[in-house]
CSV table of C-alpha atoms in Angstrom, one decimal:
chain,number,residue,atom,x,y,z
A,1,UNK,CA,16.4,14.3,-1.1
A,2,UNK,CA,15.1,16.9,-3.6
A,3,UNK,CA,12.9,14.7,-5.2
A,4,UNK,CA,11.2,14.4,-1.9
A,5,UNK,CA,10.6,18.3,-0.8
A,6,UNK,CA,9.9,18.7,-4.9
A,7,UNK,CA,6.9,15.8,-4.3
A,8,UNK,CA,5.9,17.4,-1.0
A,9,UNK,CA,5.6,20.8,-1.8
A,10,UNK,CA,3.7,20.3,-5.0
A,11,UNK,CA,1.3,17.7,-2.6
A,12,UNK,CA,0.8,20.4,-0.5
A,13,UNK,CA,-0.1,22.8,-3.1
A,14,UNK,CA,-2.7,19.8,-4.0
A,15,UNK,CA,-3.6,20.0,-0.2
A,16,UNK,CA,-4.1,24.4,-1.0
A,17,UNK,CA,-6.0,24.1,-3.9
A,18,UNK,CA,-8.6,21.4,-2.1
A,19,UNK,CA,-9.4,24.1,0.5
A,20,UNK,CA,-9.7,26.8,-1.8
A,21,UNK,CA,-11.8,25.5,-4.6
A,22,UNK,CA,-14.1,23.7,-1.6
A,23,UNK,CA,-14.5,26.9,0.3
A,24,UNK,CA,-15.4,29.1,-3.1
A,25,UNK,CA,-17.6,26.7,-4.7
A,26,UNK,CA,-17.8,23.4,-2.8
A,27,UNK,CA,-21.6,21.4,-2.7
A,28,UNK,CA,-20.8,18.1,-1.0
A,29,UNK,CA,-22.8,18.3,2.5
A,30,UNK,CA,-19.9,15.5,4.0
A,31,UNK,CA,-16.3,16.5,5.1
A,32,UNK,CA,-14.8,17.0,1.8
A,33,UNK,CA,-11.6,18.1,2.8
A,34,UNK,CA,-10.7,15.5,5.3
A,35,UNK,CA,-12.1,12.4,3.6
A,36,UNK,CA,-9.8,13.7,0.6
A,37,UNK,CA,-6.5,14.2,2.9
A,38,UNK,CA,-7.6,10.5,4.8
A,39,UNK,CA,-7.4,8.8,1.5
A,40,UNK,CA,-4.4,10.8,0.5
A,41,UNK,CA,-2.6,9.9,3.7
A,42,UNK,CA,-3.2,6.0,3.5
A,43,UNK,CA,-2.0,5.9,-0.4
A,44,UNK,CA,1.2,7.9,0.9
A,45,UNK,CA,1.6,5.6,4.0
A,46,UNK,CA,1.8,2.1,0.9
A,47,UNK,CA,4.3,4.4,-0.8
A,48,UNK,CA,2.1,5.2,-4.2
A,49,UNK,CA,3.2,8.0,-6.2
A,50,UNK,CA,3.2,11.6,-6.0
A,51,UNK,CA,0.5,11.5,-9.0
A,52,UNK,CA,-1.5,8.9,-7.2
A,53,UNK,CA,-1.9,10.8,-4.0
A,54,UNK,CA,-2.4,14.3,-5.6
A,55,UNK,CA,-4.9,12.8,-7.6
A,56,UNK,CA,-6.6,11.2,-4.6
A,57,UNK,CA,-6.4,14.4,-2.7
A,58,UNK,CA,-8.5,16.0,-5.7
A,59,UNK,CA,-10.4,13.3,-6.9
A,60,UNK,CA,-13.8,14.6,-5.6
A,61,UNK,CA,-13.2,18.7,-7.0
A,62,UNK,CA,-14.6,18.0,-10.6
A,63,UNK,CA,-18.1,16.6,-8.9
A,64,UNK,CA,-18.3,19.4,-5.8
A,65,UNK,CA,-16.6,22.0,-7.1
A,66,UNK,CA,-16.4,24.6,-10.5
A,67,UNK,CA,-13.1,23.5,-11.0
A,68,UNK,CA,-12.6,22.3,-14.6
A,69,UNK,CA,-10.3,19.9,-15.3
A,70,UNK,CA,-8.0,22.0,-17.8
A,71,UNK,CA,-7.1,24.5,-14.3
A,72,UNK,CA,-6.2,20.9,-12.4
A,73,UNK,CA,-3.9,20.0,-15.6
A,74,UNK,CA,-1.8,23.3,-15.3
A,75,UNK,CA,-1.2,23.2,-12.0
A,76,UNK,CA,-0.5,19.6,-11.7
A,77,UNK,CA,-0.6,17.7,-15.4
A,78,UNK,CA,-2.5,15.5,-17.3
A,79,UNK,CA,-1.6,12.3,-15.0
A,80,UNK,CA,-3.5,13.9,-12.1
A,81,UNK,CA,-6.3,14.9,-14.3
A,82,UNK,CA,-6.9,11.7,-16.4
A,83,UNK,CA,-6.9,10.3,-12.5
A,84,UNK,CA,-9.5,12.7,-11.0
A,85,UNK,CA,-11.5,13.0,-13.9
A,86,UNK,CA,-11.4,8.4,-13.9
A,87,UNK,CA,-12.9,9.1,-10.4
A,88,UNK,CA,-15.9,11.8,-11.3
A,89,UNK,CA,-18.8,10.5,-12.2
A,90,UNK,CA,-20.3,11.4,-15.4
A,91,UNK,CA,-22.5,14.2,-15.3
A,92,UNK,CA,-24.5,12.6,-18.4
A,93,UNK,CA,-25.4,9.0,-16.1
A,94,UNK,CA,-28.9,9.0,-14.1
A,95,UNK,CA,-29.4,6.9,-11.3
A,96,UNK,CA,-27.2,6.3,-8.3
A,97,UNK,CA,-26.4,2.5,-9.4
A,98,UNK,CA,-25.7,3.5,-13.1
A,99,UNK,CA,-23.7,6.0,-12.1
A,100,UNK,CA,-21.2,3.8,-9.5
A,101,UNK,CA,-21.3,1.4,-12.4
A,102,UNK,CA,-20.1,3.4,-15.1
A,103,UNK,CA,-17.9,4.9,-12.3
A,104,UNK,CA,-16.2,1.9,-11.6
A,105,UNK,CA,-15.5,0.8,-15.2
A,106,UNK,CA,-14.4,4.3,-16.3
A,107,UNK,CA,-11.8,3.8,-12.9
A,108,UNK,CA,-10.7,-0.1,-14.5
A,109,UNK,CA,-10.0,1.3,-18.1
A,110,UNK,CA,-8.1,3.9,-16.6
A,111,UNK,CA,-6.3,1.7,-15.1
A,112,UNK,CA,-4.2,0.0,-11.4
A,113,UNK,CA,-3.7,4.2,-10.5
A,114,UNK,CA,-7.1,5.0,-10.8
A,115,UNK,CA,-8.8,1.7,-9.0
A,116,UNK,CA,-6.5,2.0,-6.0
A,117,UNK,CA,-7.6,5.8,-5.5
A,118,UNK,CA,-11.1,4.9,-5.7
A,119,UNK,CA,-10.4,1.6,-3.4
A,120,UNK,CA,-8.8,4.1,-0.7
A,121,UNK,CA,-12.1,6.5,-1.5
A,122,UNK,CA,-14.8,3.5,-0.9
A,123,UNK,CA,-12.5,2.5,2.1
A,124,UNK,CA,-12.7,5.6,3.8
A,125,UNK,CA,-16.7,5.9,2.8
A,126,UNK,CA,-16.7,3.2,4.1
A,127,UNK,CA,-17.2,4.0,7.7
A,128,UNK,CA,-20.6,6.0,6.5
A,129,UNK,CA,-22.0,2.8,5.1
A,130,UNK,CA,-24.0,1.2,8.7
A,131,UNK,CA,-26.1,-1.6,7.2
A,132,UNK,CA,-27.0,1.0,3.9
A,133,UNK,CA,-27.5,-2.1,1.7
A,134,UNK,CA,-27.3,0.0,-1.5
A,135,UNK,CA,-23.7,1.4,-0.3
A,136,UNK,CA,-22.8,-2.5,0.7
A,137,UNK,CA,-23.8,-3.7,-2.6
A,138,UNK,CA,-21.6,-1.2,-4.6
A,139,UNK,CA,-18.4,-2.2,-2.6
A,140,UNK,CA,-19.0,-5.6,-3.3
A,141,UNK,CA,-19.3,-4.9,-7.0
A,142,UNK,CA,-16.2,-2.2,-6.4
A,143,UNK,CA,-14.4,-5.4,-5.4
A,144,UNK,CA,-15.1,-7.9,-8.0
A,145,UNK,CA,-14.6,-5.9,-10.9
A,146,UNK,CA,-11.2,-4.5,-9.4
A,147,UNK,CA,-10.0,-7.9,-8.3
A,148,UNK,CA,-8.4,-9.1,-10.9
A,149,UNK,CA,-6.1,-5.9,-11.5
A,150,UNK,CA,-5.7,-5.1,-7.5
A,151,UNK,CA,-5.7,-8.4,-5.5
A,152,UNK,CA,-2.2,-8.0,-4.2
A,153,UNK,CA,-2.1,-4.4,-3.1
A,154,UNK,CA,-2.8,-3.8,0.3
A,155,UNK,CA,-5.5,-0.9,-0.6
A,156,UNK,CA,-7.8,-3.7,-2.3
A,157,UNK,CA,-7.2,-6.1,0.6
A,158,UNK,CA,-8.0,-3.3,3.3
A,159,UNK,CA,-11.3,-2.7,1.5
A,160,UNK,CA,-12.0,-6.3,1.5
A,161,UNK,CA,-11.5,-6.6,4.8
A,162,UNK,CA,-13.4,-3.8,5.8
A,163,UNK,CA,-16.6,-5.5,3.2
A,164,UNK,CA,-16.6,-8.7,5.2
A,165,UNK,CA,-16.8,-5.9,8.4
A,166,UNK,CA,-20.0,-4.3,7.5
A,167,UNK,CA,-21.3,-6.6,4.6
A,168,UNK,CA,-24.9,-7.5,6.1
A,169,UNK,CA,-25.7,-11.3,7.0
């Protein structure tokens, strides 16, 4: 039972620093906060871990914040960070289908923690998407190259789902 209120509290210290570093220094024009707590949320509901859902809640504050990654380590250790910074892009990539690419691939070395956080994070993008054939195309690829490490976990199969929803005929 302590484990429990230990996990919470330190989530919701996640949940604290989100607002905080958004409100200070956030650049993402889209709903930052609540896309981050929505994927949060749906990896808590398939029971991931504490690390996986902190790390979802933060995985856009190295890209749209001036948060570095050494403050996210000493408030919530280097699991959380290697699993945020798996999820930013790479400041160094031009080009929006380079940069989902390398994206991607940086998200598969890291490993299954790391896929399923950006799964639940092109999941919830998802609904944004409306016949964006660009947006389509890089779930579909999010998909293949995540397959083979995520085909039984109900994240991956939720995003499938959802591709066959808005994929374009």
């Amino acid at each position: 039972m302590m484990r429990i209120y230990e996990d919470n509290k330190l989530i919701e210290e996640a949940i604290k620093f989100l607002v905080t570093s958004i409100e200070k220094s956030g650049k993402n024009q889209k709903p930052v906060i609540l896309h981050s707590i929505r994927v949060a949320i749906h990896l808590d509901k398939l029971g991931y871990a504490r690390d996986v859902i902190i790390g979802a809640i933060l995985h856009d504050l190295l890209e749209d914040t001036g948060v570095v990654k050494e403050e996210i380590n000493s408030k919530f250790g280097e699991r959380v960070v290697e699993l945020v910074e798996a999820n930013s892009f790479d400041e160094d990539t031009t080009g929006k289908t380079e940069q989902y690419m390398k994206l991607f691939e940086k998200c598969k070395k890291a490993g299954k923690d790391a896929l399923v956080i950006k799964a639940a994070d092109i999941l919830d993008n998802s609904n944004y998407y409306n016949g964006n054939e660009q947006l389509i195309e890089k779930m579909r690829y999010f998909i293949e190259i995540s397959e083979d490490t995520l085909k039984g976990e109900k994240v991956w199969k939720d995003l499938e789902a959802q591709y066959e929803r808005v994929k374009l005929p």
